[in-house]
Amino acid sequence: MLRQVAEGVLIHESEFCQSNAVVVHGRAGVLLIDPGVQNHELACLANDLSDSGQTVVAGFSTHPDWDHLLWHPQLGAAPRYGTARCSASVRDQLSDPDAKAHIADHLLETEIAGQVPLDLLGLITALPAETAQIPWDGPQARIIEHQAHAPGHAALFIEERGVLVAGDMLSDVLVPMLDLNGTADPIEDYLAALRLLESVAGDVDVLVPGHGSVGGADQVHARIERDRAYVLALREGHVPDDPRIGPSAKPGWEWVSDVHDGQAKRLARRSERDGTPG
Ligand SMILES: [Zn+2]
């Protein structure tokens, strides 16, 4: 079921990790951002759109993680954009002929095993580097690309509607998940990304994270601050005082504490290895 969060902007929430698909109404159809996860949810979204007389004229994936790269045949054949870096990362992943089989294997450990349509995964059209906005006939969707959670990760800011689609940043349930593969300074990258999001925060009325609850204007700075505090604590090697981990984690989200432990350990090993402080 689609739920309106701002004029002409609706979300479709998945049962899986509270993933949010975002629909933005344009003049000739909709822009669909991170369509969703399970087959029946994607079909439901496609039906909701066709029932309301809407077709998808453009897609966008905020970053190259499988849960943001899915599609359903009923959503049609519109171009599905991503940043140049996102698209390069997807191409690289899919150059392994077993890539989809690995994702399917990984899903076997979850409650959505066999429910995720992988056929159309990752058919991303690269936007040229430095593209400022989504090429489509609708409210301007500014691309705010940064290096933080994944290569070529981008938030979209739909200024006319006051909506920031944050991808896997600024979640109320997931702690910042750093990209620890292949970037020289994941902590500083993440802090820089938060500063970039902060530069538009004053104009945001509605914040839609890739996973978690939609936030109002009052949540934007609070979530940026909380993520920054988390990342700074990681840098200093402190245990972050963060409601998303430990005993205060929401029921069903206890695994986020394991994500935290895992990245804290990897960062500690990294700084031991190259002698960088903290
Ligand atoms: Zn995700």
PDB file of C-alpha atoms and ligand atoms in Angstrom:
ATOM      1  CA  MET A   1       0.000   0.000   0.000  1.00  0.00           C
ATOM      2  CA  LEU A   2       1.290   3.426  -0.936  1.00  0.00           C
ATOM      3  CA  ARG A   3       1.379   6.080   1.753  1.00  0.00           C
ATOM      4  CA  GLN A   4       1.726   9.766   0.967  1.00  0.00           C
ATOM      5  CA  VAL A   5       4.524  11.515   2.891  1.00  0.00           C
ATOM      6  CA  ALA A   6       4.480  14.833   1.013  1.00  0.00           C
ATOM      7  CA  GLU A   7       2.577  16.294  -1.918  1.00  0.00           C
ATOM      8  CA  GLY A   8       3.217  13.941  -4.840  1.00  0.00           C
ATOM      9  CA  VAL A   9       5.621  11.753  -2.873  1.00  0.00           C
ATOM     10  CA  LEU A  10       4.559   8.328  -1.606  1.00  0.00           C
ATOM     11  CA  ILE A  11       6.308   5.416   0.022  1.00  0.00           C
ATOM     12  CA  HIS A  12       5.784   1.676  -0.098  1.00  0.00           C
ATOM     13  CA  GLU A  13       7.218  -0.090   2.929  1.00  0.00           C
ATOM     14  CA  SER A  14       8.639  -3.610   2.807  1.00  0.00           C
ATOM     15  CA  GLU A  15       8.384  -6.108   5.654  1.00  0.00           C
ATOM     16  CA  PHE A  16      12.057  -6.782   5.076  1.00  0.00           C
ATOM     17  CA  CYS A  17      14.215  -4.440   7.159  1.00  0.00           C
ATOM     18  CA  GLN A  18      11.543  -1.756   6.943  1.00  0.00           C
ATOM     19  CA  SER A  19      12.804  -0.902   3.452  1.00  0.00           C
ATOM     20  CA  ASN A  20      11.193   2.135   1.868  1.00  0.00           C
ATOM     21  CA  ALA A  21      10.470   2.400  -1.836  1.00  0.00           C
ATOM     22  CA  VAL A  22       9.749   5.981  -2.877  1.00  0.00           C
ATOM     23  CA  VAL A  23       7.394   7.124  -5.630  1.00  0.00           C
ATOM     24  CA  VAL A  24       7.580  10.703  -6.914  1.00  0.00           C
ATOM     25  CA  HIS A  25       4.827  11.943  -9.201  1.00  0.00           C
ATOM     26  CA  GLY A  26       6.006  13.653 -12.382  1.00  0.00           C
ATOM     27  CA  ARG A  27       4.140  15.034 -15.371  1.00  0.00           C
ATOM     28  CA  ALA A  28       4.051  11.866 -17.474  1.00  0.00           C
ATOM     29  CA  GLY A  29       4.542   9.206 -14.826  1.00  0.00           C
ATOM     30  CA  VAL A  30       6.496   8.452 -11.677  1.00  0.00           C
ATOM     31  CA  LEU A  31      10.099   8.248 -10.567  1.00  0.00           C
ATOM     32  CA  LEU A  32      10.611   5.087  -8.513  1.00  0.00           C
ATOM     33  CA  ILE A  33      13.518   5.038  -6.068  1.00  0.00           C
ATOM     34  CA  ASP A  34      14.759   1.723  -4.567  1.00  0.00           C
ATOM     35  CA  PRO A  35      11.635  -0.243  -5.621  1.00  0.00           C
ATOM     36  CA  GLY A  36      11.529  -2.832  -2.833  1.00  0.00           C
ATOM     37  CA  VAL A  37      12.556  -6.336  -1.959  1.00  0.00           C
ATOM     38  CA  GLN A  38      10.059  -9.190  -2.092  1.00  0.00           C
ATOM     39  CA  ASN A  39       8.309 -10.351  -5.236  1.00  0.00           C
ATOM     40  CA  HIS A  40       4.793  -9.884  -3.875  1.00  0.00           C
ATOM     41  CA  GLU A  41       5.641  -6.412  -2.579  1.00  0.00           C
ATOM     42  CA  LEU A  42       7.034  -5.293  -5.923  1.00  0.00           C
ATOM     43  CA  ALA A  43       3.971  -6.701  -7.682  1.00  0.00           C
ATOM     44  CA  CYS A  44       1.724  -4.944  -5.160  1.00  0.00           C
ATOM     45  CA  LEU A  45       3.511  -1.659  -5.828  1.00  0.00           C
ATOM     46  CA  ALA A  46       3.203  -2.171  -9.589  1.00  0.00           C
ATOM     47  CA  ASN A  47      -0.535  -2.858  -9.190  1.00  0.00           C
ATOM     48  CA  ASP A  48      -1.042   0.169  -6.954  1.00  0.00           C
ATOM     49  CA  LEU A  49       0.640   2.317  -9.586  1.00  0.00           C
ATOM     50  CA  SER A  50      -1.316   0.925 -12.521  1.00  0.00           C
ATOM     51  CA  ASP A  51      -4.596   1.124 -10.562  1.00  0.00           C
ATOM     52  CA  SER A  52      -3.962   4.824 -10.084  1.00  0.00           C
ATOM     53  CA  GLY A  53      -3.159   5.228 -13.788  1.00  0.00           C
ATOM     54  CA  GLN A  54       0.565   5.813 -13.249  1.00  0.00           C
ATOM     55  CA  THR A  55       3.463   4.371 -15.171  1.00  0.00           C
ATOM     56  CA  VAL A  56       7.077   4.343 -14.098  1.00  0.00           C
ATOM     57  CA  VAL A  57       9.075   6.695 -16.328  1.00  0.00           C
ATOM     58  CA  ALA A  58      12.372   6.493 -14.427  1.00  0.00           C
ATOM     59  CA  GLY A  59      13.943   4.421 -11.702  1.00  0.00           C
ATOM     60  CA  PHE A  60      16.828   5.162  -9.380  1.00  0.00           C
ATOM     61  CA  SER A  61      18.961   2.977  -7.132  1.00  0.00           C
ATOM     62  CA  THR A  62      20.600   4.882  -4.294  1.00  0.00           C
ATOM     63  CA  HIS A  63      23.492   2.431  -4.089  1.00  0.00           C
ATOM     64  CA  PRO A  64      24.818  -0.900  -5.317  1.00  0.00           C
ATOM     65  CA  ASP A  65      23.520  -3.230  -2.574  1.00  0.00           C
ATOM     66  CA  TRP A  66      21.210  -6.004  -3.739  1.00  0.00           C
ATOM     67  CA  ASP A  67      18.216  -4.785  -1.733  1.00  0.00           C
ATOM     68  CA  HIS A  68      18.279  -1.489  -3.649  1.00  0.00           C
ATOM     69  CA  LEU A  69      18.820  -2.974  -7.110  1.00  0.00           C
ATOM     70  CA  LEU A  70      15.661  -5.009  -7.650  1.00  0.00           C
ATOM     71  CA  TRP A  71      12.889  -4.646 -10.195  1.00  0.00           C
ATOM     72  CA  HIS A  72       9.718  -6.396 -11.303  1.00  0.00           C
ATOM     73  CA  PRO A  73       8.613  -6.969 -14.904  1.00  0.00           C
ATOM     74  CA  GLN A  74       5.270  -5.278 -14.161  1.00  0.00           C
ATOM     75  CA  LEU A  75       7.116  -2.058 -13.371  1.00  0.00           C
ATOM     76  CA  GLY A  76       7.961  -1.779 -17.072  1.00  0.00           C
ATOM     77  CA  ALA A  77      11.070  -0.886 -19.003  1.00  0.00           C
ATOM     78  CA  ALA A  78      11.919   2.650 -17.879  1.00  0.00           C
ATOM     79  CA  PRO A  79      15.610   3.489 -17.485  1.00  0.00           C
ATOM     80  CA  ARG A  80      16.863   2.644 -14.008  1.00  0.00           C
ATOM     81  CA  TYR A  81      19.518   5.142 -13.093  1.00  0.00           C
ATOM     82  CA  GLY A  82      22.365   5.094 -10.629  1.00  0.00           C
ATOM     83  CA  THR A  83      25.482   7.182 -10.220  1.00  0.00           C
ATOM     84  CA  ALA A  84      28.426   6.274 -12.434  1.00  0.00           C
ATOM     85  CA  ARG A  85      30.201   4.742  -9.435  1.00  0.00           C
ATOM     86  CA  CYS A  86      27.121   2.803  -8.394  1.00  0.00           C
ATOM     87  CA  SER A  87      26.726   1.414 -11.870  1.00  0.00           C
ATOM     88  CA  ALA A  88      30.411   0.495 -12.120  1.00  0.00           C
ATOM     89  CA  SER A  89      30.169  -1.355  -8.821  1.00  0.00           C
ATOM     90  CA  VAL A  90      27.098  -3.272 -10.000  1.00  0.00           C
ATOM     91  CA  ARG A  91      28.815  -4.194 -13.253  1.00  0.00           C
ATOM     92  CA  ASP A  92      31.767  -5.413 -11.292  1.00  0.00           C
ATOM     93  CA  GLN A  93      29.571  -7.521  -8.978  1.00  0.00           C
ATOM     94  CA  LEU A  94      27.653  -9.025 -11.890  1.00  0.00           C
ATOM     95  CA  SER A  95      30.834  -9.875 -13.790  1.00  0.00           C
ATOM     96  CA  ASP A  96      30.893 -12.868 -11.449  1.00  0.00           C
ATOM     97  CA  PRO A  97      28.492 -15.304 -13.140  1.00  0.00           C
ATOM     98  CA  ASP A  98      27.593 -16.678  -9.702  1.00  0.00           C
ATOM     99  CA  ALA A  99      26.745 -13.286  -8.212  1.00  0.00           C
ATOM    100  CA  LYS A 100      22.994 -13.866  -8.127  1.00  0.00           C
ATOM    101  CA  ALA A 101      23.447 -17.404  -6.806  1.00  0.00           C
ATOM    102  CA  HIS A 102      25.527 -15.961  -3.954  1.00  0.00           C
ATOM    103  CA  ILE A 103      22.767 -13.488  -3.110  1.00  0.00           C
ATOM    104  CA  ALA A 104      20.188 -16.289  -3.227  1.00  0.00           C
ATOM    105  CA  ASP A 105      22.406 -18.364  -0.904  1.00  0.00           C
ATOM    106  CA  HIS A 106      22.775 -15.482   1.509  1.00  0.00           C
ATOM    107  CA  LEU A 107      18.991 -15.059   1.503  1.00  0.00           C
ATOM    108  CA  LEU A 108      18.551 -18.699   2.519  1.00  0.00           C
ATOM    109  CA  GLU A 109      19.462 -17.601   6.033  1.00  0.00           C
ATOM    110  CA  THR A 110      16.627 -15.085   6.098  1.00  0.00           C
ATOM    111  CA  GLU A 111      12.859 -15.297   6.310  1.00  0.00           C
ATOM    112  CA  ILE A 112      12.576 -14.057   2.712  1.00  0.00           C
ATOM    113  CA  ALA A 113      14.438 -16.950   1.082  1.00  0.00           C
ATOM    114  CA  GLY A 114      13.041 -17.575  -2.391  1.00  0.00           C
ATOM    115  CA  GLN A 115      10.893 -14.429  -2.252  1.00  0.00           C
ATOM    116  CA  VAL A 116      13.289 -12.037  -3.962  1.00  0.00           C
ATOM    117  CA  PRO A 117      13.136 -11.716  -7.757  1.00  0.00           C
ATOM    118  CA  LEU A 118      16.748 -11.580  -8.918  1.00  0.00           C
ATOM    119  CA  ASP A 119      16.195 -11.782 -12.707  1.00  0.00           C
ATOM    120  CA  LEU A 120      16.208  -8.019 -13.244  1.00  0.00           C
ATOM    121  CA  LEU A 121      18.673  -7.206 -10.480  1.00  0.00           C
ATOM    122  CA  GLY A 122      21.161  -4.457 -11.226  1.00  0.00           C
ATOM    123  CA  LEU A 123      20.170  -3.395 -14.751  1.00  0.00           C
ATOM    124  CA  ILE A 124      21.362   0.106 -13.996  1.00  0.00           C
ATOM    125  CA  THR A 125      21.902   2.924 -16.485  1.00  0.00           C
ATOM    126  CA  ALA A 126      24.924   4.952 -15.380  1.00  0.00           C
ATOM    127  CA  LEU A 127      24.424   8.679 -15.085  1.00  0.00           C
ATOM    128  CA  PRO A 128      27.550  10.560 -16.178  1.00  0.00           C
ATOM    129  CA  ALA A 129      29.757  11.525 -13.216  1.00  0.00           C
ATOM    130  CA  GLU A 130      28.757  14.866 -11.677  1.00  0.00           C
ATOM    131  CA  THR A 131      25.182  14.646 -12.994  1.00  0.00           C
ATOM    132  CA  ALA A 132      23.329  17.129 -10.802  1.00  0.00           C
ATOM    133  CA  GLN A 133      19.794  15.818 -11.060  1.00  0.00           C
ATOM    134  CA  ILE A 134      17.694  12.937 -12.327  1.00  0.00           C
ATOM    135  CA  PRO A 135      16.889  13.412 -16.020  1.00  0.00           C
ATOM    136  CA  TRP A 136      13.115  13.260 -15.951  1.00  0.00           C
ATOM    137  CA  ASP A 137       9.984  15.353 -16.385  1.00  0.00           C
ATOM    138  CA  GLY A 138       9.001  15.953 -12.777  1.00  0.00           C
ATOM    139  CA  PRO A 139      10.068  17.815  -9.643  1.00  0.00           C
ATOM    140  CA  GLN A 140      13.827  18.299  -9.624  1.00  0.00           C
ATOM    141  CA  ALA A 141      15.539  15.447  -7.825  1.00  0.00           C
ATOM    142  CA  ARG A 142      18.999  16.632  -6.908  1.00  0.00           C
ATOM    143  CA  ILE A 143      21.658  13.932  -6.672  1.00  0.00           C
ATOM    144  CA  ILE A 144      23.743  14.231  -3.522  1.00  0.00           C
ATOM    145  CA  GLU A 145      26.505  11.718  -4.114  1.00  0.00           C
ATOM    146  CA  HIS A 146      28.978  10.841  -1.403  1.00  0.00           C
ATOM    147  CA  GLN A 147      31.300   8.073  -0.319  1.00  0.00           C
ATOM    148  CA  ALA A 148      29.902   6.563   2.837  1.00  0.00           C
ATOM    149  CA  HIS A 149      27.893   3.369   2.986  1.00  0.00           C
ATOM    150  CA  ALA A 150      28.673   1.991  -0.480  1.00  0.00           C
ATOM    151  CA  PRO A 151      30.459   3.101  -3.662  1.00  0.00           C
ATOM    152  CA  GLY A 152      28.565   5.825  -5.486  1.00  0.00           C
ATOM    153  CA  HIS A 153      25.928   6.101  -2.759  1.00  0.00           C
ATOM    154  CA  ALA A 154      23.565   8.996  -3.446  1.00  0.00           C
ATOM    155  CA  ALA A 155      20.736  10.669  -1.616  1.00  0.00           C
ATOM    156  CA  LEU A 156      18.081  12.453  -3.652  1.00  0.00           C
ATOM    157  CA  PHE A 157      16.777  15.815  -2.547  1.00  0.00           C
ATOM    158  CA  ILE A 158      13.398  16.757  -3.997  1.00  0.00           C
ATOM    159  CA  GLU A 159      13.530  20.356  -2.927  1.00  0.00           C
ATOM    160  CA  GLU A 160      10.118  21.415  -4.269  1.00  0.00           C
ATOM    161  CA  ARG A 161       8.541  18.811  -2.024  1.00  0.00           C
ATOM    162  CA  GLY A 162      10.945  19.215   0.895  1.00  0.00           C
ATOM    163  CA  VAL A 163      11.818  15.517   0.738  1.00  0.00           C
ATOM    164  CA  LEU A 164      15.236  13.972   1.294  1.00  0.00           C
ATOM    165  CA  VAL A 165      15.526  10.342   0.195  1.00  0.00           C
ATOM    166  CA  ALA A 166      18.569   9.311   2.185  1.00  0.00           C
ATOM    167  CA  GLY A 167      19.364   5.795   0.952  1.00  0.00           C
ATOM    168  CA  ASP A 168      21.127   3.827   3.684  1.00  0.00           C
ATOM    169  CA  MET A 169      21.946   6.909   5.753  1.00  0.00           C
ATOM    170  CA  LEU A 170      20.079   8.642   8.621  1.00  0.00           C
ATOM    171  CA  SER A 171      18.118   5.591   9.740  1.00  0.00           C
ATOM    172  CA  ASP A 172      16.444   5.396  13.135  1.00  0.00           C
ATOM    173  CA  VAL A 173      17.029   1.635  13.295  1.00  0.00           C
ATOM    174  CA  LEU A 174      20.354   0.972  11.548  1.00  0.00           C
ATOM    175  CA  VAL A 175      23.615   2.448  12.757  1.00  0.00           C
ATOM    176  CA  PRO A 176      25.873   3.941  10.070  1.00  0.00           C
ATOM    177  CA  MET A 177      27.305   1.024   8.130  1.00  0.00           C
ATOM    178  CA  LEU A 178      30.661   2.100   6.811  1.00  0.00           C
ATOM    179  CA  ASP A 179      32.133   1.078   3.493  1.00  0.00           C
ATOM    180  CA  LEU A 180      35.218  -0.700   4.773  1.00  0.00           C
ATOM    181  CA  ASN A 181      36.222  -2.162   1.420  1.00  0.00           C
ATOM    182  CA  GLY A 182      38.575  -0.196  -0.680  1.00  0.00           C
ATOM    183  CA  THR A 183      38.283   3.311   0.706  1.00  0.00           C
ATOM    184  CA  ALA A 184      41.299   4.852   2.405  1.00  0.00           C
ATOM    185  CA  ASP A 185      39.467   6.617   5.222  1.00  0.00           C
ATOM    186  CA  PRO A 186      35.936   5.304   5.724  1.00  0.00           C
ATOM    187  CA  ILE A 187      35.432   7.334   8.904  1.00  0.00           C
ATOM    188  CA  GLU A 188      36.306  10.659   7.301  1.00  0.00           C
ATOM    189  CA  ASP A 189      34.289   9.718   4.198  1.00  0.00           C
ATOM    190  CA  TYR A 190      31.263   9.113   6.378  1.00  0.00           C
ATOM    191  CA  LEU A 191      31.693  12.373   8.296  1.00  0.00           C
ATOM    192  CA  ALA A 192      32.033  14.262   5.001  1.00  0.00           C
ATOM    193  CA  ALA A 193      28.831  12.639   3.733  1.00  0.00           C
ATOM    194  CA  LEU A 194      26.985  13.719   6.873  1.00  0.00           C
ATOM    195  CA  ARG A 195      28.227  17.288   6.366  1.00  0.00           C
ATOM    196  CA  LEU A 196      26.935  17.177   2.799  1.00  0.00           C
ATOM    197  CA  LEU A 197      23.493  16.048   3.957  1.00  0.00           C
ATOM    198  CA  GLU A 198      23.600  18.676   6.671  1.00  0.00           C
ATOM    199  CA  SER A 199      24.050  21.351   4.001  1.00  0.00           C
ATOM    200  CA  VAL A 200      20.483  20.744   2.766  1.00  0.00           C
ATOM    201  CA  ALA A 201      18.963  19.721   6.111  1.00  0.00           C
ATOM    202  CA  GLY A 202      17.441  23.132   6.762  1.00  0.00           C
ATOM    203  CA  ASP A 203      15.176  22.707   3.722  1.00  0.00           C
ATOM    204  CA  VAL A 204      14.043  19.167   4.509  1.00  0.00           C
ATOM    205  CA  ASP A 205      10.519  18.618   5.837  1.00  0.00           C
ATOM    206  CA  VAL A 206      10.402  14.870   5.283  1.00  0.00           C
ATOM    207  CA  LEU A 207      13.302  12.461   5.574  1.00  0.00           C
ATOM    208  CA  VAL A 208      12.914   9.002   4.030  1.00  0.00           C
ATOM    209  CA  PRO A 209      15.669   6.552   4.987  1.00  0.00           C
ATOM    210  CA  GLY A 210      16.257   3.396   2.967  1.00  0.00           C
ATOM    211  CA  HIS A 211      15.367   1.423   6.099  1.00  0.00           C
ATOM    212  CA  GLY A 212      13.424   2.652   9.094  1.00  0.00           C
ATOM    213  CA  SER A 213      10.872   5.311   9.913  1.00  0.00           C
ATOM    214  CA  VAL A 214      10.151   8.427   7.949  1.00  0.00           C
ATOM    215  CA  GLY A 215      11.237  11.481   9.914  1.00  0.00           C
ATOM    216  CA  GLY A 216       9.875  15.007  10.042  1.00  0.00           C
ATOM    217  CA  ALA A 217      11.830  18.267   9.928  1.00  0.00           C
ATOM    218  CA  ASP A 218      12.712  17.926  13.617  1.00  0.00           C
ATOM    219  CA  GLN A 219      14.358  14.546  12.943  1.00  0.00           C
ATOM    220  CA  VAL A 220      16.827  15.605  10.274  1.00  0.00           C
ATOM    221  CA  HIS A 221      19.424  17.328  12.442  1.00  0.00           C
ATOM    222  CA  ALA A 222      18.847  14.866  15.262  1.00  0.00           C
ATOM    223  CA  ARG A 223      19.602  11.890  13.025  1.00  0.00           C
ATOM    224  CA  ILE A 224      22.652  13.582  11.515  1.00  0.00           C
ATOM    225  CA  GLU A 225      23.961  14.306  15.025  1.00  0.00           C
ATOM    226  CA  ARG A 226      23.276  10.776  16.198  1.00  0.00           C
ATOM    227  CA  ASP A 227      25.062   9.268  13.208  1.00  0.00           C
ATOM    228  CA  ARG A 228      27.991  11.639  13.681  1.00  0.00           C
ATOM    229  CA  ALA A 229      28.242  10.740  17.366  1.00  0.00           C
ATOM    230  CA  TYR A 230      28.220   7.063  16.429  1.00  0.00           C
ATOM    231  CA  VAL A 231      30.965   7.459  13.822  1.00  0.00           C
ATOM    232  CA  LEU A 232      33.105   9.599  16.146  1.00  0.00           C
ATOM    233  CA  ALA A 233      32.766   6.987  18.886  1.00  0.00           C
ATOM    234  CA  LEU A 234      33.880   4.331  16.413  1.00  0.00           C
ATOM    235  CA  ARG A 235      36.895   6.450  15.527  1.00  0.00           C
ATOM    236  CA  GLU A 236      37.852   6.868  19.165  1.00  0.00           C
ATOM    237  CA  GLY A 237      37.291   3.195  19.867  1.00  0.00           C
ATOM    238  CA  HIS A 238      34.547   3.973  22.407  1.00  0.00           C
ATOM    239  CA  VAL A 239      31.370   2.013  22.787  1.00  0.00           C
ATOM    240  CA  PRO A 240      28.794   4.348  21.292  1.00  0.00           C
ATOM    241  CA  ASP A 241      25.899   5.279  23.526  1.00  0.00           C
ATOM    242  CA  ASP A 242      23.328   4.701  20.817  1.00  0.00           C
ATOM    243  CA  PRO A 243      19.691   3.601  21.158  1.00  0.00           C
ATOM    244  CA  ARG A 244      19.954   1.491  17.992  1.00  0.00           C
ATOM    245  CA  ILE A 245      22.318  -1.013  19.590  1.00  0.00           C
ATOM    246  CA  GLY A 246      22.444  -2.915  22.857  1.00  0.00           C
ATOM    247  CA  PRO A 247      19.404  -3.427  25.063  1.00  0.00           C
ATOM    248  CA  SER A 248      17.599  -0.395  23.647  1.00  0.00           C
ATOM    249  CA  ALA A 249      17.545  -1.778  20.071  1.00  0.00           C
ATOM    250  CA  LYS A 250      14.036  -2.167  18.671  1.00  0.00           C
ATOM    251  CA  PRO A 251      12.627  -5.710  18.794  1.00  0.00           C
ATOM    252  CA  GLY A 252      13.667  -7.497  15.615  1.00  0.00           C
ATOM    253  CA  TRP A 253      16.715  -5.253  15.180  1.00  0.00           C
ATOM    254  CA  GLU A 254      19.011  -6.944  17.721  1.00  0.00           C
ATOM    255  CA  TRP A 255      21.298  -7.965  14.838  1.00  0.00           C
ATOM    256  CA  VAL A 256      22.349  -4.333  14.402  1.00  0.00           C
ATOM    257  CA  SER A 257      24.495  -4.781  17.518  1.00  0.00           C
ATOM    258  CA  ASP A 258      26.371  -7.533  15.663  1.00  0.00           C
ATOM    259  CA  VAL A 259      26.874  -5.216  12.699  1.00  0.00           C
ATOM    260  CA  HIS A 260      28.302  -2.670  15.098  1.00  0.00           C
ATOM    261  CA  ASP A 261      30.627  -5.194  16.763  1.00  0.00           C
ATOM    262  CA  GLY A 262      31.816  -6.403  13.371  1.00  0.00           C
ATOM    263  CA  GLN A 263      32.731  -3.002  12.033  1.00  0.00           C
ATOM    264  CA  ALA A 264      34.294  -1.881  15.327  1.00  0.00           C
ATOM    265  CA  LYS A 265      36.578  -4.927  15.183  1.00  0.00           C
ATOM    266  CA  ARG A 266      37.501  -4.399  11.549  1.00  0.00           C
ATOM    267  CA  LEU A 267      38.310  -0.746  12.182  1.00  0.00           C
ATOM    268  CA  ALA A 268      40.461  -1.658  15.177  1.00  0.00           C
ATOM    269  CA  ARG A 269      42.401  -4.165  13.079  1.00  0.00           C
ATOM    270  CA  ARG A 270      42.796  -1.595  10.347  1.00  0.00           C
ATOM    271  CA  SER A 271      44.239   1.080  12.618  1.00  0.00           C
ATOM    272  CA  GLU A 272      46.581  -1.468  14.198  1.00  0.00           C
ATOM    273  CA  ARG A 273      47.761  -2.418  10.740  1.00  0.00           C
ATOM    274  CA  ASP A 274      48.449   1.073   9.394  1.00  0.00           C
ATOM    275  CA  GLY A 275      49.182   2.748  12.704  1.00  0.00           C
ATOM    276  CA  THR A 276      46.551   5.427  12.255  1.00  0.00           C
ATOM    277  CA  PRO A 277      45.214   6.791  15.503  1.00  0.00           C
ATOM    278  CA  GLY A 278      41.901   5.482  16.777  1.00  0.00           C
TER     279      GLY A 278
HETATM  280 ZN    ZN B   1      19.843  -1.363   2.319  1.00  0.00          ZN
END
